PDB file of C-alpha atoms in Angstrom:
ATOM      1  CA  UNK A  24       0.374  -0.188   0.195  1.00  0.00           C
ATOM      2  CA  UNK A  25       2.890   2.195   0.996  1.00  0.00           C
ATOM      3  CA  UNK A  26       4.610   1.873  -2.362  1.00  0.00           C
ATOM      4  CA  UNK A  27       1.440   2.080  -4.704  1.00  0.00           C
ATOM      5  CA  UNK A  28       1.270   5.482  -2.343  1.00  0.00           C
ATOM      6  CA  UNK A  29       5.447   6.690  -3.206  1.00  0.00           C
ATOM      7  CA  UNK A  30       4.315   5.526  -6.992  1.00  0.00           C
ATOM      8  CA  UNK A  31       1.367   7.806  -7.344  1.00  0.00           C
ATOM      9  CA  UNK A  32       2.917   9.970  -6.030  1.00  0.00           C
ATOM     10  CA  UNK A  33       6.398  10.693  -7.835  1.00  0.00           C
ATOM     11  CA  UNK A  34       3.808  10.271 -11.249  1.00  0.00           C
ATOM     12  CA  UNK A  35       1.987  13.246 -10.108  1.00  0.00           C
ATOM     13  CA  UNK A  36       4.930  15.169  -9.679  1.00  0.00           C
ATOM     14  CA  UNK A  37       6.353  14.135 -12.893  1.00  0.00           C
ATOM     15  CA  UNK A  38       3.044  14.830 -14.309  1.00  0.00           C
ATOM     16  CA  UNK A  39       3.597  18.537 -12.973  1.00  0.00           C
ATOM     17  CA  UNK A  40       7.131  19.153 -13.524  1.00  0.00           C
ATOM     18  CA  UNK A  41       6.209  18.588 -17.278  1.00  0.00           C
ATOM     19  CA  UNK A  42       3.108  20.663 -16.850  1.00  0.00           C
ATOM     20  CA  UNK A  43       5.216  23.316 -15.766  1.00  0.00           C
ATOM     21  CA  UNK A  44       8.305  23.515 -18.716  1.00  0.00           C
ATOM     22  CA  UNK A  45       8.343  26.383 -21.059  1.00  0.00           C
ATOM     23  CA  UNK A  46       6.415  25.783 -24.663  1.00  0.00           C
ATOM     24  CA  UNK A  47       9.158  25.601 -27.401  1.00  0.00           C
ATOM     25  CA  UNK A  48      10.059  28.513 -28.698  1.00  0.00           C
ATOM     26  CA  UNK A  49       8.062  29.563 -31.814  1.00  0.00           C
ATOM     27  CA  UNK A  50      10.644  29.098 -35.431  1.00  0.00           C
ATOM     28  CA  UNK A  51      12.603  32.030 -35.826  1.00  0.00           C
ATOM     29  CA  UNK A  52      15.045  32.536 -39.044  1.00  0.00           C
ATOM     30  CA  UNK A  53      17.935  34.031 -39.888  1.00  0.00           C
ATOM     31  CA  UNK A  54      17.018  36.701 -42.983  1.00  0.00           C
ATOM     32  CA  UNK A  55      19.864  37.678 -45.290  1.00  0.00           C
ATOM     33  CA  UNK A  56      20.298  41.205 -46.931  1.00  0.00           C
ATOM     34  CA  UNK A  57      23.027  42.009 -49.010  1.00  0.00           C
ATOM     35  CA  UNK A  58      24.315  45.875 -49.156  1.00  0.00           C
ATOM     36  CA  UNK A  59      25.099  45.072 -52.798  1.00  0.00           C
ATOM     37  CA  UNK A  60      28.152  45.988 -54.683  1.00  0.00           C
ATOM     38  CA  UNK A  61      28.068  49.966 -56.078  1.00  0.00           C
ATOM     39  CA  UNK A  62      25.287  50.468 -53.274  1.00  0.00           C
ATOM     40  CA  UNK A  63      26.911  54.070 -52.471  1.00  0.00           C
ATOM     41  CA  UNK A  64      25.102  54.652 -56.168  1.00  0.00           C
ATOM     42  CA  UNK A  65      21.994  53.709 -55.779  1.00  0.00           C
ATOM     43  CA  UNK A  66      19.134  54.332 -53.565  1.00  0.00           C
ATOM     44  CA  UNK A  67      16.210  52.057 -52.957  1.00  0.00           C
ATOM     45  CA  UNK A  68      18.240  48.657 -54.534  1.00  0.00           C
ATOM     46  CA  UNK A  69      21.225  49.349 -52.625  1.00  0.00           C
ATOM     47  CA  UNK A  70      19.833  46.701 -50.262  1.00  0.00           C
ATOM     48  CA  UNK A  71      18.546  43.340 -51.496  1.00  0.00           C
ATOM     49  CA  UNK A  72      15.856  42.251 -50.715  1.00  0.00           C
ATOM     50  CA  UNK A  73      13.931  45.388 -49.700  1.00  0.00           C
ATOM     51  CA  UNK A  74      12.018  45.279 -48.315  1.00  0.00           C
ATOM     52  CA  UNK A  75      13.017  42.636 -46.147  1.00  0.00           C
ATOM     53  CA  UNK A  76      10.119  40.660 -44.609  1.00  0.00           C
ATOM     54  CA  UNK A  77      10.024  39.251 -41.213  1.00  0.00           C
ATOM     55  CA  UNK A  78       8.053  38.182 -38.414  1.00  0.00           C
ATOM     56  CA  UNK A  79       8.493  38.269 -34.336  1.00  0.00           C
ATOM     57  CA  UNK A  80      12.256  36.779 -33.558  1.00  0.00           C
ATOM     58  CA  UNK A  81      13.622  36.031 -36.601  1.00  0.00           C
ATOM     59  CA  UNK A  82      17.256  37.746 -37.181  1.00  0.00           C
ATOM     60  CA  UNK A  83      17.863  39.679 -39.904  1.00  0.00           C
ATOM     61  CA  UNK A  84      21.402  39.714 -40.927  1.00  0.00           C
ATOM     62  CA  UNK A  85      23.146  42.853 -43.351  1.00  0.00           C
ATOM     63  CA  UNK A  86      26.505  41.370 -45.237  1.00  0.00           C
ATOM     64  CA  UNK A  87      28.254  44.357 -46.808  1.00  0.00           C
ATOM     65  CA  UNK A  88      29.253  42.884 -50.473  1.00  0.00           C
ATOM     66  CA  UNK A  89      30.551  46.084 -51.684  1.00  0.00           C
ATOM     67  CA  UNK A  90      33.934  47.463 -51.479  1.00  0.00           C
ATOM     68  CA  UNK A  91      32.558  50.757 -49.825  1.00  0.00           C
ATOM     69  CA  UNK A  92      32.355  50.651 -45.840  1.00  0.00           C
ATOM     70  CA  UNK A  93      28.333  51.602 -45.170  1.00  0.00           C
ATOM     71  CA  UNK A  94      25.785  51.644 -42.495  1.00  0.00           C
ATOM     72  CA  UNK A  95      22.412  50.135 -41.509  1.00  0.00           C
ATOM     73  CA  UNK A  96      20.792  52.675 -39.477  1.00  0.00           C
ATOM     74  CA  UNK A  97      17.016  52.647 -38.213  1.00  0.00           C
ATOM     75  CA  UNK A  98      15.106  55.679 -39.083  1.00  0.00           C
ATOM     76  CA  UNK A  99      15.284  58.015 -42.242  1.00  0.00           C
ATOM     77  CA  UNK A 100      17.286  61.241 -43.171  1.00  0.00           C
ATOM     78  CA  UNK A 101      14.290  64.165 -42.440  1.00  0.00           C
ATOM     79  CA  UNK A 102      14.043  62.464 -39.040  1.00  0.00           C
ATOM     80  CA  UNK A 103      17.063  60.864 -37.912  1.00  0.00           C
ATOM     81  CA  UNK A 104      18.246  57.858 -36.360  1.00  0.00           C
ATOM     82  CA  UNK A 105      14.901  56.267 -34.470  1.00  0.00           C
ATOM     83  CA  UNK A 106      17.662  53.903 -32.407  1.00  0.00           C
ATOM     84  CA  UNK A 107      15.560  50.599 -32.820  1.00  0.00           C
ATOM     85  CA  UNK A 108      19.077  49.236 -34.650  1.00  0.00           C
ATOM     86  CA  UNK A 109      22.376  50.729 -35.822  1.00  0.00           C
ATOM     87  CA  UNK A 110      22.919  54.106 -35.208  1.00  0.00           C
ATOM     88  CA  UNK A 111      25.201  53.568 -32.115  1.00  0.00           C
ATOM     89  CA  UNK A 112      27.777  55.775 -33.211  1.00  0.00           C
ATOM     90  CA  UNK A 113      27.214  54.595 -36.499  1.00  0.00           C
ATOM     91  CA  UNK A 114      28.115  51.676 -36.385  1.00  0.00           C
ATOM     92  CA  UNK A 115      30.794  50.991 -39.394  1.00  0.00           C
ATOM     93  CA  UNK A 116      30.170  47.746 -41.583  1.00  0.00           C
ATOM     94  CA  UNK A 117      33.766  47.272 -43.812  1.00  0.00           C
ATOM     95  CA  UNK A 118      34.022  45.012 -46.991  1.00  0.00           C
ATOM     96  CA  UNK A 119      32.170  41.615 -46.219  1.00  0.00           C
ATOM     97  CA  UNK A 120      31.612  42.741 -42.387  1.00  0.00           C
ATOM     98  CA  UNK A 121      27.724  42.144 -41.142  1.00  0.00           C
ATOM     99  CA  UNK A 122      25.598  43.802 -38.800  1.00  0.00           C
ATOM    100  CA  UNK A 123      22.869  42.086 -36.813  1.00  0.00           C
ATOM    101  CA  UNK A 124      19.330  43.168 -35.162  1.00  0.00           C
ATOM    102  CA  UNK A 125      16.314  40.386 -33.772  1.00  0.00           C
ATOM    103  CA  UNK A 126      13.015  42.005 -34.321  1.00  0.00           C
ATOM    104  CA  UNK A 127      10.906  42.078 -31.576  1.00  0.00           C
ATOM    105  CA  UNK A 128       7.853  43.893 -32.159  1.00  0.00           C
ATOM    106  CA  UNK A 129       5.478  44.257 -34.858  1.00  0.00           C
ATOM    107  CA  UNK A 130       6.150  47.036 -37.078  1.00  0.00           C
ATOM    108  CA  UNK A 131       7.550  48.545 -40.182  1.00  0.00           C
ATOM    109  CA  UNK A 132      11.264  49.887 -40.208  1.00  0.00           C
ATOM    110  CA  UNK A 133      12.530  52.215 -42.422  1.00  0.00           C
ATOM    111  CA  UNK A 134      16.798  52.335 -42.705  1.00  0.00           C
ATOM    112  CA  UNK A 135      19.340  54.316 -44.577  1.00  0.00           C
ATOM    113  CA  UNK A 136      22.944  53.978 -44.681  1.00  0.00           C
ATOM    114  CA  UNK A 137      24.760  57.557 -42.646  1.00  0.00           C
ATOM    115  CA  UNK A 138      27.645  57.743 -45.073  1.00  0.00           C
ATOM    116  CA  UNK A 139      25.049  57.049 -47.646  1.00  0.00           C
ATOM    117  CA  UNK A 140      21.999  58.757 -47.386  1.00  0.00           C
ATOM    118  CA  UNK A 141      20.685  57.827 -50.798  1.00  0.00           C
ATOM    119  CA  UNK A 142      20.724  54.234 -49.590  1.00  0.00           C
ATOM    120  CA  UNK A 143      17.541  53.330 -47.807  1.00  0.00           C
ATOM    121  CA  UNK A 144      15.498  50.191 -47.049  1.00  0.00           C
ATOM    122  CA  UNK A 145      12.543  49.062 -45.263  1.00  0.00           C
ATOM    123  CA  UNK A 146      12.047  45.934 -42.654  1.00  0.00           C
ATOM    124  CA  UNK A 147       8.402  44.883 -42.521  1.00  0.00           C
ATOM    125  CA  UNK A 148       7.569  42.833 -39.546  1.00  0.00           C
ATOM    126  CA  UNK A 149       5.127  40.617 -38.806  1.00  0.00           C
ATOM    127  CA  UNK A 150       3.607  38.091 -35.870  1.00  0.00           C
ATOM    128  CA  UNK A 151       4.393  35.292 -37.231  1.00  0.00           C
ATOM    129  CA  UNK A 152       7.338  34.445 -35.445  1.00  0.00           C
ATOM    130  CA  UNK A 153       5.552  34.406 -32.102  1.00  0.00           C
ATOM    131  CA  UNK A 154       2.236  32.530 -33.077  1.00  0.00           C
ATOM    132  CA  UNK A 155       2.719  30.575 -36.920  1.00  0.00           C
ATOM    133  CA  UNK A 156       3.957  27.064 -36.428  1.00  0.00           C
ATOM    134  CA  UNK A 157       6.734  26.062 -39.152  1.00  0.00           C
ATOM    135  CA  UNK A 158       5.050  23.508 -41.671  1.00  0.00           C
ATOM    136  CA  UNK A 159       6.798  20.988 -44.346  1.00  0.00           C
ATOM    137  CA  UNK A 160       5.747  21.192 -47.598  1.00  0.00           C
ATOM    138  CA  UNK A 161       7.770  19.441 -50.945  1.00  0.00           C
ATOM    139  CA  UNK A 162       7.873  19.417 -54.345  1.00  0.00           C
ATOM    140  CA  UNK A 163       9.856  16.824 -56.800  1.00  0.00           C
ATOM    141  CA  UNK A 164      12.016  17.841 -59.791  1.00  0.00           C
ATOM    142  CA  UNK A 165      12.275  15.217 -62.744  1.00  0.00           C
ATOM    143  CA  UNK A 166      15.373  14.696 -65.029  1.00  0.00           C
ATOM    144  CA  UNK A 167      16.326  11.585 -67.372  1.00  0.00           C
ATOM    145  CA  UNK A 168      13.482   9.396 -65.624  1.00  0.00           C
ATOM    146  CA  UNK A 169      15.073  10.915 -62.184  1.00  0.00           C
ATOM    147  CA  UNK A 170      12.992  11.949 -59.129  1.00  0.00           C
ATOM    148  CA  UNK A 171      14.589  14.484 -56.613  1.00  0.00           C
ATOM    149  CA  UNK A 172      12.182  15.423 -53.745  1.00  0.00           C
ATOM    150  CA  UNK A 173      13.081  19.024 -51.922  1.00  0.00           C
ATOM    151  CA  UNK A 174      11.645  19.140 -48.606  1.00  0.00           C
ATOM    152  CA  UNK A 175      10.931  23.433 -47.337  1.00  0.00           C
ATOM    153  CA  UNK A 176      10.123  23.585 -43.429  1.00  0.00           C
ATOM    154  CA  UNK A 177       8.349  27.830 -42.602  1.00  0.00           C
ATOM    155  CA  UNK A 178       5.674  29.196 -41.234  1.00  0.00           C
ATOM    156  CA  UNK A 179       5.557  31.695 -44.101  1.00  0.00           C
ATOM    157  CA  UNK A 180       5.199  29.871 -47.808  1.00  0.00           C
ATOM    158  CA  UNK A 181       5.182  26.884 -48.836  1.00  0.00           C
ATOM    159  CA  UNK A 182       7.168  25.041 -52.034  1.00  0.00           C
ATOM    160  CA  UNK A 183       5.260  24.510 -55.079  1.00  0.00           C
ATOM    161  CA  UNK A 184       7.891  23.470 -57.436  1.00  0.00           C
ATOM    162  CA  UNK A 185      11.759  22.527 -58.382  1.00  0.00           C
ATOM    163  CA  UNK A 186      13.340  22.588 -61.380  1.00  0.00           C
ATOM    164  CA  UNK A 187      16.577  21.127 -62.760  1.00  0.00           C
ATOM    165  CA  UNK A 188      18.458  22.921 -65.845  1.00  0.00           C
ATOM    166  CA  UNK A 189      20.343  20.583 -66.360  1.00  0.00           C
ATOM    167  CA  UNK A 190      24.582  20.859 -65.230  1.00  0.00           C
ATOM    168  CA  UNK A 191      23.538  24.728 -63.887  1.00  0.00           C
ATOM    169  CA  UNK A 192      21.098  25.220 -61.546  1.00  0.00           C
ATOM    170  CA  UNK A 193      17.987  24.042 -59.286  1.00  0.00           C
ATOM    171  CA  UNK A 194      15.357  26.792 -59.571  1.00  0.00           C
ATOM    172  CA  UNK A 195      12.757  26.263 -56.639  1.00  0.00           C
ATOM    173  CA  UNK A 196       9.361  28.234 -56.400  1.00  0.00           C
ATOM    174  CA  UNK A 197       6.866  29.072 -53.541  1.00  0.00           C
ATOM    175  CA  UNK A 198       3.688  30.221 -52.810  1.00  0.00           C
ATOM    176  CA  UNK A 199       5.101  33.567 -51.294  1.00  0.00           C
ATOM    177  CA  UNK A 200       7.965  35.368 -49.951  1.00  0.00           C
ATOM    178  CA  UNK A 201       9.677  34.791 -45.845  1.00  0.00           C
ATOM    179  CA  UNK A 202      12.592  32.316 -44.830  1.00  0.00           C
ATOM    180  CA  UNK A 203      12.319  28.788 -45.119  1.00  0.00           C
ATOM    181  CA  UNK A 204      14.589  25.396 -44.302  1.00  0.00           C
ATOM    182  CA  UNK A 205      15.062  23.915 -47.590  1.00  0.00           C
ATOM    183  CA  UNK A 206      16.434  20.186 -47.703  1.00  0.00           C
ATOM    184  CA  UNK A 207      18.043  19.248 -51.364  1.00  0.00           C
ATOM    185  CA  UNK A 208      19.216  16.126 -52.256  1.00  0.00           C
ATOM    186  CA  UNK A 209      22.989  15.354 -52.874  1.00  0.00           C
ATOM    187  CA  UNK A 210      22.316  13.603 -56.054  1.00  0.00           C
ATOM    188  CA  UNK A 211      20.332  16.321 -57.274  1.00  0.00           C
ATOM    189  CA  UNK A 212      22.740  19.402 -56.581  1.00  0.00           C
ATOM    190  CA  UNK A 213      25.786  19.503 -53.742  1.00  0.00           C
ATOM    191  CA  UNK A 214      29.112  20.857 -52.974  1.00  0.00           C
ATOM    192  CA  UNK A 215      29.694  24.923 -51.951  1.00  0.00           C
ATOM    193  CA  UNK A 216      26.023  25.622 -52.158  1.00  0.00           C
ATOM    194  CA  UNK A 217      24.554  29.304 -53.158  1.00  0.00           C
ATOM    195  CA  UNK A 218      21.462  30.761 -53.188  1.00  0.00           C
ATOM    196  CA  UNK A 219      20.294  33.751 -55.678  1.00  0.00           C
ATOM    197  CA  UNK A 220      24.313  34.547 -55.945  1.00  0.00           C
ATOM    198  CA  UNK A 221      25.359  34.190 -52.391  1.00  0.00           C
ATOM    199  CA  UNK A 222      26.791  31.575 -50.461  1.00  0.00           C
ATOM    200  CA  UNK A 223      23.848  29.540 -48.845  1.00  0.00           C
ATOM    201  CA  UNK A 224      23.505  29.045 -45.036  1.00  0.00           C
ATOM    202  CA  UNK A 225      24.148  25.547 -43.943  1.00  0.00           C
ATOM    203  CA  UNK A 226      21.626  24.431 -41.210  1.00  0.00           C
ATOM    204  CA  UNK A 227      22.889  20.367 -41.490  1.00  0.00           C
ATOM    205  CA  UNK A 228      24.059  18.070 -43.612  1.00  0.00           C
ATOM    206  CA  UNK A 229      24.525  14.137 -43.919  1.00  0.00           C
ATOM    207  CA  UNK A 230      25.615  12.223 -46.765  1.00  0.00           C
ATOM    208  CA  UNK A 231      22.350  12.317 -48.316  1.00  0.00           C
ATOM    209  CA  UNK A 232      21.127  15.626 -48.375  1.00  0.00           C
ATOM    210  CA  UNK A 233      21.889  19.189 -47.185  1.00  0.00           C
ATOM    211  CA  UNK A 234      19.503  21.685 -45.827  1.00  0.00           C
ATOM    212  CA  UNK A 235      19.917  25.153 -46.241  1.00  0.00           C
ATOM    213  CA  UNK A 236      18.457  28.621 -45.056  1.00  0.00           C
ATOM    214  CA  UNK A 237      16.768  30.388 -47.940  1.00  0.00           C
ATOM    215  CA  UNK A 238      14.973  33.949 -47.804  1.00  0.00           C
ATOM    216  CA  UNK A 239      12.424  33.944 -50.384  1.00  0.00           C
ATOM    217  CA  UNK A 240      12.038  37.286 -52.177  1.00  0.00           C
ATOM    218  CA  UNK A 241       8.533  38.794 -53.582  1.00  0.00           C
ATOM    219  CA  UNK A 242       8.988  37.004 -57.314  1.00  0.00           C
ATOM    220  CA  UNK A 243       8.219  33.612 -54.555  1.00  0.00           C
ATOM    221  CA  UNK A 244      11.374  31.547 -56.344  1.00  0.00           C
ATOM    222  CA  UNK A 245      15.397  30.925 -55.581  1.00  0.00           C
ATOM    223  CA  UNK A 246      17.926  29.612 -58.185  1.00  0.00           C
ATOM    224  CA  UNK A 247      20.379  27.290 -56.109  1.00  0.00           C
ATOM    225  CA  UNK A 248      23.817  26.436 -57.934  1.00  0.00           C
ATOM    226  CA  UNK A 249      26.562  24.486 -56.656  1.00  0.00           C
ATOM    227  CA  UNK A 250      29.708  22.598 -57.499  1.00  0.00           C
ATOM    228  CA  UNK A 251      27.754  19.684 -59.154  1.00  0.00           C
ATOM    229  CA  UNK A 252      23.969  19.712 -60.570  1.00  0.00           C
ATOM    230  CA  UNK A 253      22.479  16.498 -61.929  1.00  0.00           C
ATOM    231  CA  UNK A 254      23.638  16.741 -65.626  1.00  0.00           C
ATOM    232  CA  UNK A 255      21.156  15.367 -68.839  1.00  0.00           C
ATOM    233  CA  UNK A 256      20.525  11.694 -69.259  1.00  0.00           C
ATOM    234  CA  UNK A 257      21.975  12.215 -72.755  1.00  0.00           C
ATOM    235  CA  UNK A 258      25.135  13.741 -70.877  1.00  0.00           C
ATOM    236  CA  UNK A 259      25.290  10.428 -68.569  1.00  0.00           C
ATOM    237  CA  UNK A 260      25.338   8.312 -70.811  1.00  0.00           C
ATOM    238  CA  UNK A 261      27.864   9.473 -72.891  1.00  0.00           C
ATOM    239  CA  UNK A 262      29.890   9.842 -70.239  1.00  0.00           C
ATOM    240  CA  UNK A 263      29.065   5.898 -69.707  1.00  0.00           C
ATOM    241  CA  UNK A 264      29.424   4.987 -72.929  1.00  0.00           C
ATOM    242  CA  UNK A 265      33.601   6.956 -73.125  1.00  0.00           C
ATOM    243  CA  UNK A 266      34.342   4.954 -70.001  1.00  0.00           C
ATOM    244  CA  UNK A 267      33.036   1.499 -71.898  1.00  0.00           C
ATOM    245  CA  UNK A 268      34.404   2.272 -75.155  1.00  0.00           C
ATOM    246  CA  UNK A 269      38.255   3.032 -73.341  1.00  0.00           C
ATOM    247  CA  UNK A 270      37.639  -0.117 -71.642  1.00  0.00           C
ATOM    248  CA  UNK A 271      37.021  -2.297 -74.814  1.00  0.00           C
ATOM    249  CA  UNK A 272      39.988  -0.744 -76.477  1.00  0.00           C
ATOM    250  CA  UNK A 273      42.006  -1.320 -73.421  1.00  0.00           C
ATOM    251  CA  UNK A 274      40.940  -5.041 -73.980  1.00  0.00           C
ATOM    252  CA  UNK A 275      41.480  -5.343 -76.781  1.00  0.00           C
ATOM    253  CA  UNK A 276      44.517  -4.588 -76.892  1.00  0.00           C
ATOM    254  CA  UNK A 277      45.686  -6.408 -74.229  1.00  0.00           C
ATOM    255  CA  UNK A 278      44.549  -9.668 -75.795  1.00  0.00           C
ATOM    256  CA  UNK A 279      46.433  -8.520 -79.272  1.00  0.00           C
ATOM    257  CA  UNK A 280      49.800  -8.421 -77.411  1.00  0.00           C
ATOM    258  CA  UNK A 281      48.660 -11.828 -75.360  1.00  0.00           C
ATOM    259  CA  UNK A 282      47.846 -13.596 -78.675  1.00  0.00           C
ATOM    260  CA  UNK A 283      50.649 -11.821 -81.216  1.00  0.00           C
ATOM    261  CA  UNK A 284      48.141  -9.947 -82.679  1.00  0.00           C
ATOM    262  CA  UNK A 285      49.815  -6.700 -82.636  1.00  0.00           C
ATOM    263  CA  UNK A 286      48.182  -3.695 -81.444  1.00  0.00           C
ATOM    264  CA  UNK A 287      44.665  -2.224 -82.371  1.00  0.00           C
TER     265      UNK A 287
END
């Protein structure tokens, strides 16, 4: 009787502990924004993407792809810095360096470069990061009689199509902009992955696939390139045929020498 009572008390304690555990953190994404080459001569196109769409909890990372130094300061030239991000002693972003900010409240935030005020951008923060749960969607690309499944996890959008340009790139299409984590089979594309010309942020990787973080622009599509993209079936067949011919010629020459028939 006492042991049963002790067991009941113990189970109750475990249940209470489980209930009191904090809820899992909401899905948050890292959203990359480039300060593009030649940005100092540009305006609304100095930052890409612009505007950038994010959710509460997401982190925006600005990377300076230009050769000049820039700043990212919330606010505008007329009213000055708003103090939401940047502006602390005009934080300088040297070439290939970054600045980041994590969104904590919904809203629309203007920003600019204090060194080149014509450079302007906007961050639009929604509430999705505070409540929407990520969902998984898939799309299948086909080439040369083979199928390649691409998986996307996102609270913002779903993947709707995947298309292979043989030996060149993979284009992924989504039903809207936002952040997503995409898993691509290595048999389709692998090695030094790039997203729309910028180095991909690798989230996970194994022998079969690579998962990367992407920010889908308003156009709804991103282009993935890598060291290797699956070629057309005809190219594979040609390579196999070439290897086979070399092997046949090698065997024929060996037999010719072995039986005194001379070289072929």
